[in-house]
């Protein structure tokens, strides 16, 4: 990467080189936007921290060519098991459906995630990463850009950026400098996190215990990570002694009870944490956008923190890039709050519910939980009430001002406008690939063809549409039959999964946003005017 001189003015300054900030820089690179990333740490923190990455996050990172590397290194788990004391109440399968490039979840330590992101940054021309550079102040210029003061090696310098992405965590320096706060609920429960390296492999599954005998009746959670490392979370209660609980011998005594005496292990990382469910009132403040933990904080149960942050930048980057390139007005930037604040609220609600079920505070809550446990032994419906951390799901921007009213002939089948796309295996010629690999990080039209005559006419129609709409850079045609020809725009749906998941018929068309959420869809081929209206709505015109 070519280094910027201190006097240059990047289009975007990203503050924070954790997974969210680095992913933002890579997304901007896809749009050829000049980006500077600064972080006050001089090197990657080797603590595991975030470890659980969802299918949606993997699909977002797929656009910068990282999904395969994450999946190859990560531990892919499908099965979750829930226990009451030592009795297994139920188990569940995350990956019910096959036919997706990315699994439902992988476990991968944050330090690997950051290193993979940094290595990928080096392949791009535009991003610059500066470590050991600490933001100390921020203000706005007369032309509404951000003036940022940065300290490095006891020297100070200034950066003027058109936009700032604050990805500097729950203790955000940017948020403090602007005298902004997060509001919400604070929980006094304390938890112990331990990463242990074991001498043998463990089943790739998630285990959650309510009231286990090995841990004084409190909650416990176990995840399997790469390199034979286990993540153990132990609820300690609100009145524990931090110094006592961090004592290595005490930690070992706890781990021994979980793993048994026949497992050799090495303590890799020990930490205590408490958490809150809170967010900022607004995520956008002029040219400054807050993402990830800088904007909202949740409990670690359900893997919503890192995955929610990845979805933040997924939503933000294409909008900022469109405005920088003069393809959209600044009004588009307001929709970051419109779409991501409800997403944060959904995460906060699920996180608070998980915490409330794990640590009931009233006798009524205790009685409810015990009743659920008892019913779950014989009645499967009751198992849905057991909340050991509802796992992260992509937010659906249904009802957003950027989303067109749905074609009622779909009858709610397929992917609703506002939802993210669904992957499927498809063929280009004789070569099998994945649908998500073919949809670019641009506005795209995905058409479905079931009849030969439609296959002959639709490319000309789609060429005309793309020629009239500035940001629609691509169209794809998914066919139910093999068609002669070598065009990469013709994709053969041999399994029928693409047609099924997209509820497609002959002539069905979807308008897909750069973040791979559906902007509009039509069961039958729309007029060019209808497509224009939906497109203009999707960029806030």
Short mmCIF file of C-alpha atoms in Angstrom, two decimals:
data_model
loop_
_atom_site.label_atom_id
_atom_site.label_comp_id
_atom_site.label_asym_id
_atom_site.label_seq_id
_atom_site.Cartn_x
_atom_site.Cartn_y
_atom_site.Cartn_z
CA UNK A 1 0.00 0.00 0.00
CA UNK A 2 1.27 3.42 -0.90
CA UNK A 3 1.37 5.64 2.16
CA UNK A 4 -0.41 8.95 2.30
CA UNK A 5 1.62 11.98 3.28
CA UNK A 6 0.33 13.69 6.40
CA UNK A 7 -0.91 16.61 4.34
CA UNK A 8 -3.29 14.65 2.12
CA UNK A 9 -7.03 14.64 2.63
CA UNK A 10 -8.64 11.19 2.45
CA UNK A 11 -12.22 10.92 1.34
CA UNK A 12 -12.95 8.69 4.33
CA UNK A 13 -11.18 8.36 7.67
CA UNK A 14 -11.90 5.13 9.55
CA UNK A 15 -11.07 5.28 13.25
CA UNK A 16 -10.45 1.83 14.69
CA UNK A 17 -8.69 -1.17 13.12
CA UNK A 18 -10.81 -3.88 14.67
CA UNK A 19 -12.89 -6.20 12.47
CA UNK A 20 -15.55 -3.56 11.78
CA UNK A 21 -13.17 -0.73 10.83
CA UNK A 22 -11.02 -2.98 8.66
CA UNK A 23 -14.08 -4.44 6.94
CA UNK A 24 -15.30 -0.90 6.25
CA UNK A 25 -11.96 0.00 4.62
CA UNK A 26 -12.18 -3.07 2.40
CA UNK A 27 -15.74 -2.27 1.37
CA UNK A 28 -14.69 1.28 0.46
CA UNK A 29 -11.85 -0.20 -1.57
CA UNK A 30 -14.40 -2.15 -3.61
CA UNK A 31 -15.86 1.23 -4.57
CA UNK A 32 -12.36 2.72 -5.21
CA UNK A 33 -12.75 5.26 -2.42
CA UNK A 34 -9.53 6.59 -0.85
CA UNK A 35 -9.56 5.57 2.80
CA UNK A 36 -7.25 6.12 5.77
CA UNK A 37 -7.53 3.79 8.79
CA UNK A 38 -5.98 4.77 12.13
CA UNK A 39 -5.76 2.80 15.35
CA UNK A 40 -4.01 3.68 18.59
CA UNK A 41 -2.75 0.10 19.10
CA UNK A 42 0.62 -0.63 17.53
CA UNK A 43 -0.25 -4.27 16.84
CA UNK A 44 -3.10 -6.77 16.85
CA UNK A 45 -4.36 -7.77 20.29
CA UNK A 46 -3.92 -11.54 20.58
CA UNK A 47 -7.00 -12.01 22.78
CA UNK A 48 -9.76 -14.05 21.13
CA UNK A 49 -12.52 -11.52 21.88
CA UNK A 50 -15.26 -11.97 19.25
CA UNK A 51 -15.29 -15.51 17.89
CA UNK A 52 -18.69 -16.29 16.34
CA UNK A 53 -19.39 -15.11 12.75
CA UNK A 54 -22.72 -15.56 11.02
CA UNK A 55 -23.58 -16.60 7.50
CA UNK A 56 -24.60 -13.05 6.66
CA UNK A 57 -21.23 -11.66 7.81
CA UNK A 58 -19.42 -14.27 5.72
CA UNK A 59 -21.52 -13.31 2.69
CA UNK A 60 -20.65 -9.63 3.19
CA UNK A 61 -16.94 -10.46 3.48
CA UNK A 62 -17.31 -12.66 0.40
CA UNK A 63 -17.53 -9.47 -1.67
CA UNK A 64 -13.89 -8.70 -0.82
CA UNK A 65 -12.77 -12.27 -1.38
CA UNK A 66 -12.41 -13.42 2.23
CA UNK A 67 -15.24 -15.89 2.83
CA UNK A 68 -13.27 -18.94 1.72
CA UNK A 69 -10.31 -18.07 3.97
CA UNK A 70 -12.56 -17.53 6.98
CA UNK A 71 -14.44 -20.78 6.40
CA UNK A 72 -11.25 -22.79 5.80
CA UNK A 73 -9.63 -21.61 9.03
CA UNK A 74 -12.76 -21.37 11.17
CA UNK A 75 -14.54 -24.10 13.07
CA UNK A 76 -17.90 -24.71 11.41
CA UNK A 77 -20.55 -25.77 13.90
CA UNK A 78 -24.14 -26.70 13.26
CA UNK A 79 -25.33 -28.33 16.46
CA UNK A 80 -26.27 -26.55 19.67
CA UNK A 81 -27.07 -28.41 22.89
CA UNK A 82 -28.92 -26.96 25.89
CA UNK A 83 -28.72 -28.51 29.36
CA UNK A 84 -30.56 -28.07 32.67
CA UNK A 85 -28.05 -29.21 35.29
CA UNK A 86 -26.57 -32.33 33.63
CA UNK A 87 -29.71 -33.24 31.67
CA UNK A 88 -29.86 -32.32 27.97
CA UNK A 89 -33.18 -30.56 27.42
CA UNK A 90 -32.94 -30.30 23.64
CA UNK A 91 -30.55 -29.70 20.76
CA UNK A 92 -30.88 -27.85 17.48
CA UNK A 93 -29.38 -27.80 14.00
CA UNK A 94 -28.38 -24.38 12.68
CA UNK A 95 -27.88 -25.44 9.06
CA UNK A 96 -31.25 -26.99 8.29
CA UNK A 97 -30.97 -26.26 4.56
CA UNK A 98 -28.03 -27.14 2.33
CA UNK A 99 -27.09 -25.24 -0.82
CA UNK A 100 -25.34 -22.16 0.60
CA UNK A 101 -21.72 -21.20 0.06
CA UNK A 102 -21.36 -19.98 3.64
CA UNK A 103 -22.33 -22.08 6.69
CA UNK A 104 -24.76 -20.76 9.27
CA UNK A 105 -21.96 -19.91 11.73
CA UNK A 106 -18.24 -20.37 12.15
CA UNK A 107 -16.06 -19.82 15.19
CA UNK A 108 -12.86 -17.90 14.47
CA UNK A 109 -10.76 -15.86 16.89
CA UNK A 110 -10.80 -12.09 16.37
CA UNK A 111 -7.03 -11.90 15.93
CA UNK A 112 -7.28 -14.18 12.90
CA UNK A 113 -10.13 -12.09 11.52
CA UNK A 114 -8.12 -8.89 11.87
CA UNK A 115 -4.99 -10.42 10.34
CA UNK A 116 -6.90 -11.76 7.33
CA UNK A 117 -8.51 -8.35 6.81
CA UNK A 118 -5.16 -6.55 7.04
CA UNK A 119 -3.54 -8.97 4.59
CA UNK A 120 -6.38 -8.38 2.14
CA UNK A 121 -6.05 -4.59 2.51
CA UNK A 122 -2.51 -4.85 1.13
CA UNK A 123 -3.94 -6.09 -2.17
CA UNK A 124 -5.86 -2.85 -2.74
CA UNK A 125 -4.54 0.49 -3.94
CA UNK A 126 -6.71 2.80 -1.90
CA UNK A 127 -6.67 2.02 1.84
CA UNK A 128 -3.84 3.09 4.14
CA UNK A 129 -3.49 1.66 7.65
CA UNK A 130 -1.59 3.55 10.36
CA UNK A 131 -1.07 1.81 13.69
CA UNK A 132 -0.04 3.64 16.82
CA UNK A 133 -1.98 6.74 15.70
CA UNK A 134 -4.43 7.96 18.31
CA UNK A 135 -7.33 10.34 17.65
CA UNK A 136 -7.40 13.01 20.34
CA UNK A 137 -10.01 15.44 19.03
CA UNK A 138 -12.50 16.00 16.23
CA UNK A 139 -14.45 19.01 15.00
CA UNK A 140 -16.25 20.20 11.88
CA UNK A 141 -14.95 22.62 9.26
CA UNK A 142 -17.02 25.40 7.74
CA UNK A 143 -17.76 23.22 4.72
CA UNK A 144 -19.01 20.41 7.00
CA UNK A 145 -16.05 18.10 6.76
CA UNK A 146 -14.29 16.49 9.70
CA UNK A 147 -11.09 17.97 11.14
CA UNK A 148 -9.37 15.27 13.18
CA UNK A 149 -6.35 15.72 15.44
CA UNK A 150 -4.14 12.65 15.69
CA UNK A 151 -1.20 11.90 17.93
CA UNK A 152 1.72 9.69 16.87
CA UNK A 153 5.13 9.34 18.60
CA UNK A 154 4.37 12.44 20.70
CA UNK A 155 3.78 14.49 17.53
CA UNK A 156 0.41 15.89 16.47
CA UNK A 157 -0.99 16.16 12.96
CA UNK A 158 -4.37 16.93 11.44
CA UNK A 159 -6.46 15.08 8.88
CA UNK A 160 -9.38 16.62 7.02
CA UNK A 161 -11.80 13.97 5.76
CA UNK A 162 -15.06 14.23 3.87
CA UNK A 163 -16.46 11.49 6.09
CA UNK A 164 -15.45 9.69 9.28
CA UNK A 165 -16.44 6.16 10.25
CA UNK A 166 -16.14 5.80 14.02
CA UNK A 167 -15.37 2.12 14.60
CA UNK A 168 -13.41 2.72 17.79
CA UNK A 169 -15.39 0.52 20.13
CA UNK A 170 -17.58 0.84 23.17
CA UNK A 171 -15.24 3.44 24.73
CA UNK A 172 -15.21 5.48 21.50
CA UNK A 173 -12.86 8.46 21.56
CA UNK A 174 -14.90 10.06 18.78
CA UNK A 175 -18.11 9.76 20.75
CA UNK A 176 -16.50 11.26 23.84
CA UNK A 177 -14.95 14.12 21.87
CA UNK A 178 -18.41 15.01 20.53
CA UNK A 179 -19.88 14.67 24.04
CA UNK A 180 -22.33 12.01 22.92
CA UNK A 181 -23.59 9.12 25.02
CA UNK A 182 -25.25 5.75 24.71
CA UNK A 183 -28.40 5.04 26.67
CA UNK A 184 -29.96 1.78 27.73
CA UNK A 185 -29.84 -0.93 30.38
CA UNK A 186 -26.80 -1.86 32.46
CA UNK A 187 -26.47 -5.36 33.94
CA UNK A 188 -24.57 -6.02 37.14
CA UNK A 189 -23.93 -9.70 36.39
CA UNK A 190 -20.24 -10.54 36.02
CA UNK A 191 -18.88 -13.24 33.73
CA UNK A 192 -15.54 -14.98 33.39
CA UNK A 193 -14.17 -15.73 29.91
CA UNK A 194 -11.46 -18.34 29.59
CA UNK A 195 -9.77 -19.59 26.42
CA UNK A 196 -8.01 -22.89 26.93
CA UNK A 197 -5.85 -24.82 24.46
CA UNK A 198 -6.56 -28.52 24.84
CA UNK A 199 -4.58 -31.58 23.77
CA UNK A 200 -7.31 -33.14 21.65
CA UNK A 201 -10.21 -32.20 19.42
CA UNK A 202 -13.73 -31.64 20.76
CA UNK A 203 -17.07 -32.08 18.95
CA UNK A 204 -17.91 -29.01 16.85
CA UNK A 205 -20.97 -27.94 18.80
CA UNK A 206 -22.13 -25.20 21.14
CA UNK A 207 -23.06 -26.25 24.70
CA UNK A 208 -25.08 -24.12 27.10
CA UNK A 209 -25.79 -25.18 30.69
CA UNK A 210 -28.40 -23.72 33.02
CA UNK A 211 -27.62 -24.39 36.69
CA UNK A 212 -24.90 -27.01 36.17
CA UNK A 213 -23.58 -28.80 39.25
CA UNK A 214 -20.01 -28.14 38.15
CA UNK A 215 -20.54 -24.37 38.44
CA UNK A 216 -22.61 -23.74 41.58
CA UNK A 217 -25.87 -23.67 39.67
CA UNK A 218 -25.07 -20.69 37.42
CA UNK A 219 -24.94 -20.50 33.61
CA UNK A 220 -22.03 -21.81 31.53
CA UNK A 221 -21.27 -21.75 27.80
CA UNK A 222 -18.70 -23.61 25.71
CA UNK A 223 -17.61 -22.95 22.10
CA UNK A 224 -14.97 -24.78 20.06
CA UNK A 225 -12.46 -22.60 18.20
CA UNK A 226 -9.68 -23.42 15.72
CA UNK A 227 -6.32 -24.70 16.97
CA UNK A 228 -8.00 -26.86 19.66
CA UNK A 229 -8.97 -23.81 21.69
CA UNK A 230 -12.15 -23.84 23.77
CA UNK A 231 -14.02 -20.69 24.78
CA UNK A 232 -15.67 -21.03 28.19
CA UNK A 233 -18.04 -18.38 29.61
CA UNK A 234 -19.02 -18.69 33.27
CA UNK A 235 -21.62 -16.59 35.07
CA UNK A 236 -20.22 -15.38 38.41
CA UNK A 237 -22.99 -13.16 39.74
CA UNK A 238 -22.89 -9.46 40.65
CA UNK A 239 -20.84 -9.47 43.87
CA UNK A 240 -17.70 -11.36 42.96
CA UNK A 241 -14.15 -10.30 43.86
CA UNK A 242 -12.29 -9.55 40.56
CA UNK A 243 -8.84 -10.19 41.99
CA UNK A 244 -9.93 -13.52 43.42
CA UNK A 245 -11.71 -14.68 40.26
CA UNK A 246 -8.72 -13.88 38.03
CA UNK A 247 -6.38 -15.97 40.17
CA UNK A 248 -4.99 -18.66 37.87
CA UNK A 249 -5.43 -21.49 40.35
CA UNK A 250 -9.06 -20.58 40.94
CA UNK A 251 -9.65 -20.43 37.18
CA UNK A 252 -8.00 -23.83 36.74
CA UNK A 253 -10.20 -25.31 39.45
CA UNK A 254 -13.28 -24.13 37.53
CA UNK A 255 -12.00 -25.41 34.18
CA UNK A 256 -11.10 -28.79 35.69
CA UNK A 257 -14.70 -29.30 36.75
CA UNK A 258 -15.89 -28.73 33.17
CA UNK A 259 -13.27 -30.65 31.20
CA UNK A 260 -12.43 -33.43 33.66
CA UNK A 261 -9.10 -34.68 34.89
CA UNK A 262 -8.15 -36.51 31.68
CA UNK A 263 -7.82 -33.38 29.52
CA UNK A 264 -4.51 -31.52 29.44
CA UNK A 265 -4.83 -27.85 28.66
CA UNK A 266 -3.08 -24.50 28.69
CA UNK A 267 -4.73 -21.23 29.71
CA UNK A 268 -4.57 -18.89 26.71
CA UNK A 269 -6.65 -15.92 27.86
CA UNK A 270 -8.61 -14.95 30.99
CA UNK A 271 -10.90 -11.96 31.32
CA UNK A 272 -13.84 -10.68 33.35
CA UNK A 273 -16.70 -8.73 31.86
CA UNK A 274 -20.04 -7.21 32.57
CA UNK A 275 -22.21 -5.78 29.84
CA UNK A 276 -25.00 -3.43 28.92
CA UNK A 277 -27.65 -3.19 26.23
CA UNK A 278 -27.49 0.39 24.99
CA UNK A 279 -27.15 2.57 21.91
CA UNK A 280 -26.67 6.12 20.76
CA UNK A 281 -29.78 8.12 19.99
CA UNK A 282 -28.50 8.71 16.43
CA UNK A 283 -25.66 7.03 14.57
CA UNK A 284 -25.08 9.81 12.05
CA UNK A 285 -23.76 13.20 13.15
CA UNK A 286 -23.09 15.27 10.04
CA UNK A 287 -20.17 13.65 8.18
CA UNK A 288 -19.46 11.29 11.13
CA UNK A 289 -21.00 7.83 11.30
CA UNK A 290 -20.84 5.49 14.28
CA UNK A 291 -20.68 1.73 13.65
CA UNK A 292 -20.39 -1.43 15.72
CA UNK A 293 -19.71 -1.12 19.44
CA UNK A 294 -19.13 2.62 19.09
CA UNK A 295 -22.82 2.98 18.19
CA UNK A 296 -24.46 0.19 20.18
CA UNK A 297 -23.49 -2.39 22.79
CA UNK A 298 -25.09 -5.77 23.50
CA UNK A 299 -24.32 -8.83 25.58
CA UNK A 300 -22.07 -11.46 23.98
CA UNK A 301 -24.86 -14.05 24.03
CA UNK A 302 -26.19 -14.50 20.50
CA UNK A 303 -23.12 -13.19 18.64
CA UNK A 304 -24.80 -9.88 17.81
CA UNK A 305 -21.93 -7.48 18.49
CA UNK A 306 -19.44 -8.22 15.73
CA UNK A 307 -22.07 -9.44 13.29
CA UNK A 308 -24.23 -6.38 13.89
CA UNK A 309 -21.20 -4.17 13.24
CA UNK A 310 -20.44 -5.94 9.95
CA UNK A 311 -24.04 -5.29 8.89
CA UNK A 312 -23.62 -1.62 9.86
CA UNK A 313 -20.77 -1.10 7.42
CA UNK A 314 -22.58 -3.21 4.81
CA UNK A 315 -25.42 -0.68 4.98
CA UNK A 316 -23.26 2.45 5.25
CA UNK A 317 -20.42 2.08 2.77
CA UNK A 318 -22.39 1.87 -0.47
CA UNK A 319 -24.40 4.93 0.54
CA UNK A 320 -21.36 7.08 1.36
CA UNK A 321 -19.59 5.87 -1.79
CA UNK A 322 -22.60 6.73 -3.96
CA UNK A 323 -22.67 10.26 -2.56
CA UNK A 324 -18.90 10.74 -2.95
CA UNK A 325 -19.14 9.70 -6.61
CA UNK A 326 -22.01 12.10 -7.23
CA UNK A 327 -24.45 9.29 -8.01
CA UNK A 328 -26.81 10.10 -5.12
CA UNK A 329 -27.75 13.07 -2.99
CA UNK A 330 -26.79 13.49 0.66
CA UNK A 331 -30.37 12.57 1.56
CA UNK A 332 -29.33 8.95 1.06
CA UNK A 333 -27.03 9.25 4.08
CA UNK A 334 -29.97 9.89 6.41
CA UNK A 335 -31.24 6.39 5.68
CA UNK A 336 -28.30 4.88 7.58
CA UNK A 337 -30.08 5.86 10.81
CA UNK A 338 -33.45 4.91 9.39
CA UNK A 339 -32.33 1.36 8.61
CA UNK A 340 -29.68 0.57 11.20
CA UNK A 341 -31.29 1.99 14.36
CA UNK A 342 -34.23 -0.46 14.14
CA UNK A 343 -31.68 -3.21 13.48
CA UNK A 344 -29.80 -2.23 16.64
CA UNK A 345 -33.05 -2.12 18.60
CA UNK A 346 -33.90 -5.65 17.46
CA UNK A 347 -30.50 -6.84 18.65
CA UNK A 348 -30.85 -5.00 21.95
CA UNK A 349 -34.28 -6.51 22.55
CA UNK A 350 -33.10 -10.06 21.88
CA UNK A 351 -29.97 -9.52 23.94
CA UNK A 352 -31.92 -8.18 26.93
CA UNK A 353 -34.37 -11.07 26.72
CA UNK A 354 -31.52 -13.59 26.69
CA UNK A 355 -29.95 -11.95 29.72
CA UNK A 356 -33.29 -11.82 31.53
CA UNK A 357 -33.87 -15.52 31.00
CA UNK A 358 -30.35 -16.46 32.10
CA UNK A 359 -30.39 -14.22 35.17
CA UNK A 360 -34.02 -13.88 36.32
CA UNK A 361 -34.47 -11.02 38.80
CA UNK A 362 -37.97 -11.65 40.14
CA UNK A 363 -39.67 -14.68 41.62
CA UNK A 364 -42.17 -14.63 38.75
CA UNK A 365 -39.28 -14.83 36.25
CA UNK A 366 -37.74 -17.72 38.19
CA UNK A 367 -41.06 -19.58 38.28
CA UNK A 368 -41.59 -19.02 34.56
CA UNK A 369 -38.14 -20.36 33.74
CA UNK A 370 -38.58 -23.46 35.89
CA UNK A 371 -41.96 -24.14 34.26
CA UNK A 372 -40.40 -23.84 30.81
CA UNK A 373 -37.63 -26.26 31.74
CA UNK A 374 -40.12 -28.82 33.06
CA UNK A 375 -42.45 -28.57 30.07
CA UNK A 376 -39.55 -28.81 27.62
CA UNK A 377 -38.79 -32.37 28.69
CA UNK A 378 -41.97 -33.69 27.06
CA UNK A 379 -43.43 -30.82 25.02
CA UNK A 380 -41.27 -29.54 22.11
CA UNK A 381 -43.23 -26.25 21.77
CA UNK A 382 -41.91 -25.12 25.17
CA UNK A 383 -38.30 -25.33 23.97
CA UNK A 384 -38.81 -22.16 21.94
CA UNK A 385 -39.15 -20.28 25.25
CA UNK A 386 -35.70 -21.34 26.45
CA UNK A 387 -33.44 -18.42 25.71
CA UNK A 388 -29.73 -19.18 25.90
CA UNK A 389 -28.89 -16.44 23.42
CA UNK A 390 -30.96 -16.12 20.25
CA UNK A 391 -28.33 -16.21 17.53
CA UNK A 392 -27.71 -13.26 15.23
CA UNK A 393 -29.94 -12.95 12.16
CA UNK A 394 -29.71 -10.38 9.34
CA UNK A 395 -32.10 -7.48 9.80
CA UNK A 396 -34.87 -7.05 7.24
CA UNK A 397 -35.31 -3.45 6.05
CA UNK A 398 -38.97 -4.04 5.30
CA UNK A 399 -40.81 -0.71 5.31
CA UNK A 400 -37.67 1.36 4.67
CA UNK A 401 -38.15 4.48 2.57
CA UNK A 402 -35.67 3.00 0.07
CA UNK A 403 -37.75 -0.13 -0.50
CA UNK A 404 -40.55 -0.23 -3.05
CA UNK A 405 -43.99 -1.57 -2.30
CA UNK A 406 -44.04 -5.28 -2.97
CA UNK A 407 -45.70 -6.96 -5.92
CA UNK A 408 -48.73 -8.49 -4.19
CA UNK A 409 -48.82 -11.40 -6.65
CA UNK A 410 -45.84 -12.89 -4.78
CA UNK A 411 -48.10 -13.60 -1.76
CA UNK A 412 -45.15 -13.13 0.65
CA UNK A 413 -43.15 -15.95 -0.93
CA UNK A 414 -39.49 -15.60 -1.83
CA UNK A 415 -37.26 -12.77 -0.65
CA UNK A 416 -39.27 -9.74 0.44
CA UNK A 417 -38.07 -6.25 -0.54
CA UNK A 418 -35.78 -5.17 2.29
CA UNK A 419 -34.41 -8.66 2.97
CA UNK A 420 -30.93 -9.81 2.01
CA UNK A 421 -30.54 -12.17 -0.93
CA UNK A 422 -30.54 -15.95 -0.58
CA UNK A 423 -27.68 -17.91 -2.06
CA UNK A 424 -27.96 -21.02 -4.24
CA UNK A 425 -25.62 -23.19 -6.33
CA UNK A 426 -25.70 -22.26 -10.02
CA UNK A 427 -23.77 -23.20 -13.15
CA UNK A 428 -21.94 -21.11 -15.72
CA UNK A 429 -21.60 -23.52 -18.58
CA UNK A 430 -20.43 -26.74 -16.93
CA UNK A 431 -18.80 -25.03 -13.94
CA UNK A 432 -20.64 -24.90 -10.64
CA UNK A 433 -20.39 -21.67 -8.63
CA UNK A 434 -22.59 -19.70 -6.23
CA UNK A 435 -25.16 -17.03 -6.90
CA UNK A 436 -23.61 -14.66 -4.33
CA UNK A 437 -20.30 -14.86 -6.23
CA UNK A 438 -21.97 -13.46 -9.35
CA UNK A 439 -23.87 -10.49 -7.87
CA UNK A 440 -21.56 -7.46 -7.78
CA UNK A 441 -21.31 -4.75 -5.12
CA UNK A 442 -23.45 -2.51 -7.31
CA UNK A 443 -27.10 -2.13 -8.17
CA UNK A 444 -27.97 -5.30 -10.07
CA UNK A 445 -30.93 -6.80 -11.85
CA UNK A 446 -31.51 -10.52 -11.38
CA UNK A 447 -33.94 -11.93 -13.95
CA UNK A 448 -35.38 -15.45 -14.05
CA UNK A 449 -36.16 -17.25 -17.30
CA UNK A 450 -38.18 -20.44 -17.73
CA UNK A 451 -39.03 -20.16 -21.44
CA UNK A 452 -36.74 -20.08 -24.48
CA UNK A 453 -38.49 -17.08 -26.03
CA UNK A 454 -37.99 -15.05 -22.86
CA UNK A 455 -34.28 -15.92 -22.90
CA UNK A 456 -34.05 -14.43 -26.40
CA UNK A 457 -35.80 -11.16 -25.54
CA UNK A 458 -34.81 -10.31 -21.99
CA UNK A 459 -31.09 -9.44 -22.50
CA UNK A 460 -32.00 -6.59 -24.86
CA UNK A 461 -34.54 -5.31 -22.36
CA UNK A 462 -32.04 -5.48 -19.48
CA UNK A 463 -29.33 -3.77 -21.56
CA UNK A 464 -31.72 -0.89 -22.18
CA UNK A 465 -32.58 -0.63 -18.46
CA UNK A 466 -28.92 -0.61 -17.41
CA UNK A 467 -28.19 2.06 -20.01
CA UNK A 468 -30.80 4.38 -18.51
CA UNK A 469 -30.09 3.93 -14.79
CA UNK A 470 -26.75 5.37 -13.60
CA UNK A 471 -25.92 2.96 -10.81
CA UNK A 472 -27.37 -0.25 -12.25
CA UNK A 473 -24.13 -1.74 -13.47
CA UNK A 474 -25.05 -5.39 -13.88
CA UNK A 475 -27.73 -7.84 -14.80
CA UNK A 476 -27.85 -11.61 -14.45
CA UNK A 477 -30.24 -14.10 -16.01
CA UNK A 478 -30.98 -17.26 -14.04
CA UNK A 479 -32.42 -20.02 -16.23
CA UNK A 480 -34.23 -23.23 -15.35
CA UNK A 481 -32.79 -24.93 -18.45
CA UNK A 482 -29.35 -25.11 -20.03
CA UNK A 483 -29.05 -22.52 -22.78
CA UNK A 484 -26.50 -22.46 -25.54
CA UNK A 485 -24.00 -19.63 -25.32
CA UNK A 486 -21.12 -18.62 -23.09
CA UNK A 487 -22.37 -15.39 -21.57
CA UNK A 488 -21.57 -15.16 -17.87
CA UNK A 489 -24.83 -13.32 -17.48
CA UNK A 490 -26.71 -16.59 -18.05
CA UNK A 491 -26.71 -18.82 -14.97
CA UNK A 492 -28.21 -22.31 -14.97
CA UNK A 493 -30.17 -23.26 -11.85
CA UNK A 494 -29.64 -27.03 -12.05
CA UNK A 495 -30.99 -27.76 -8.55
CA UNK A 496 -33.96 -25.41 -8.78
CA UNK A 497 -32.99 -23.82 -5.43
CA UNK A 498 -32.56 -20.31 -6.85
CA UNK A 499 -36.02 -20.39 -8.44
CA UNK A 500 -37.49 -21.81 -5.24
CA UNK A 501 -35.79 -19.42 -2.79
CA UNK A 502 -36.53 -16.38 -4.94
CA UNK A 503 -40.12 -17.60 -5.67
CA UNK A 504 -39.36 -16.99 -9.34
CA UNK A 505 -41.36 -17.53 -12.51
CA UNK A 506 -40.63 -16.86 -16.16
CA UNK A 507 -39.85 -13.12 -16.40
CA UNK A 508 -39.50 -12.48 -12.64
CA UNK A 509 -37.06 -9.63 -11.90
CA UNK A 510 -35.42 -8.46 -8.68
CA UNK A 511 -33.64 -5.12 -8.22
CA UNK A 512 -30.73 -5.74 -5.81
CA UNK A 513 -28.92 -2.99 -3.90
CA UNK A 514 -25.11 -2.89 -3.54
CA UNK A 515 -25.47 -4.34 -0.03
CA UNK A 516 -27.34 -7.30 -1.55
CA UNK A 517 -30.68 -6.35 -0.05
CA UNK A 518 -33.71 -6.40 -2.31
CA UNK A 519 -34.91 -2.95 -3.38
CA UNK A 520 -37.89 -4.14 -5.45
CA UNK A 521 -39.23 -7.21 -7.25
CA UNK A 522 -41.79 -8.09 -9.90
CA UNK A 523 -43.31 -11.49 -10.55
CA UNK A 524 -43.61 -10.61 -14.23
CA UNK A 525 -41.22 -8.39 -16.18
CA UNK A 526 -41.97 -4.75 -15.28
CA UNK A 527 -42.00 -1.78 -17.60
CA UNK A 528 -38.86 0.32 -17.78
CA UNK A 529 -40.77 3.15 -16.11
CA UNK A 530 -41.64 0.91 -13.15
CA UNK A 531 -37.99 -0.08 -12.82
CA UNK A 532 -36.88 3.56 -12.99
CA UNK A 533 -39.28 4.55 -10.23
CA UNK A 534 -38.08 1.73 -7.97
CA UNK A 535 -34.45 2.57 -8.65
CA UNK A 536 -34.91 6.27 -7.88
CA UNK A 537 -36.66 5.34 -4.63
CA UNK A 538 -33.78 3.04 -3.68
CA UNK A 539 -31.26 5.91 -3.84
CA UNK A 540 -33.57 8.39 -2.10
CA UNK A 541 -34.38 10.53 -5.16
#
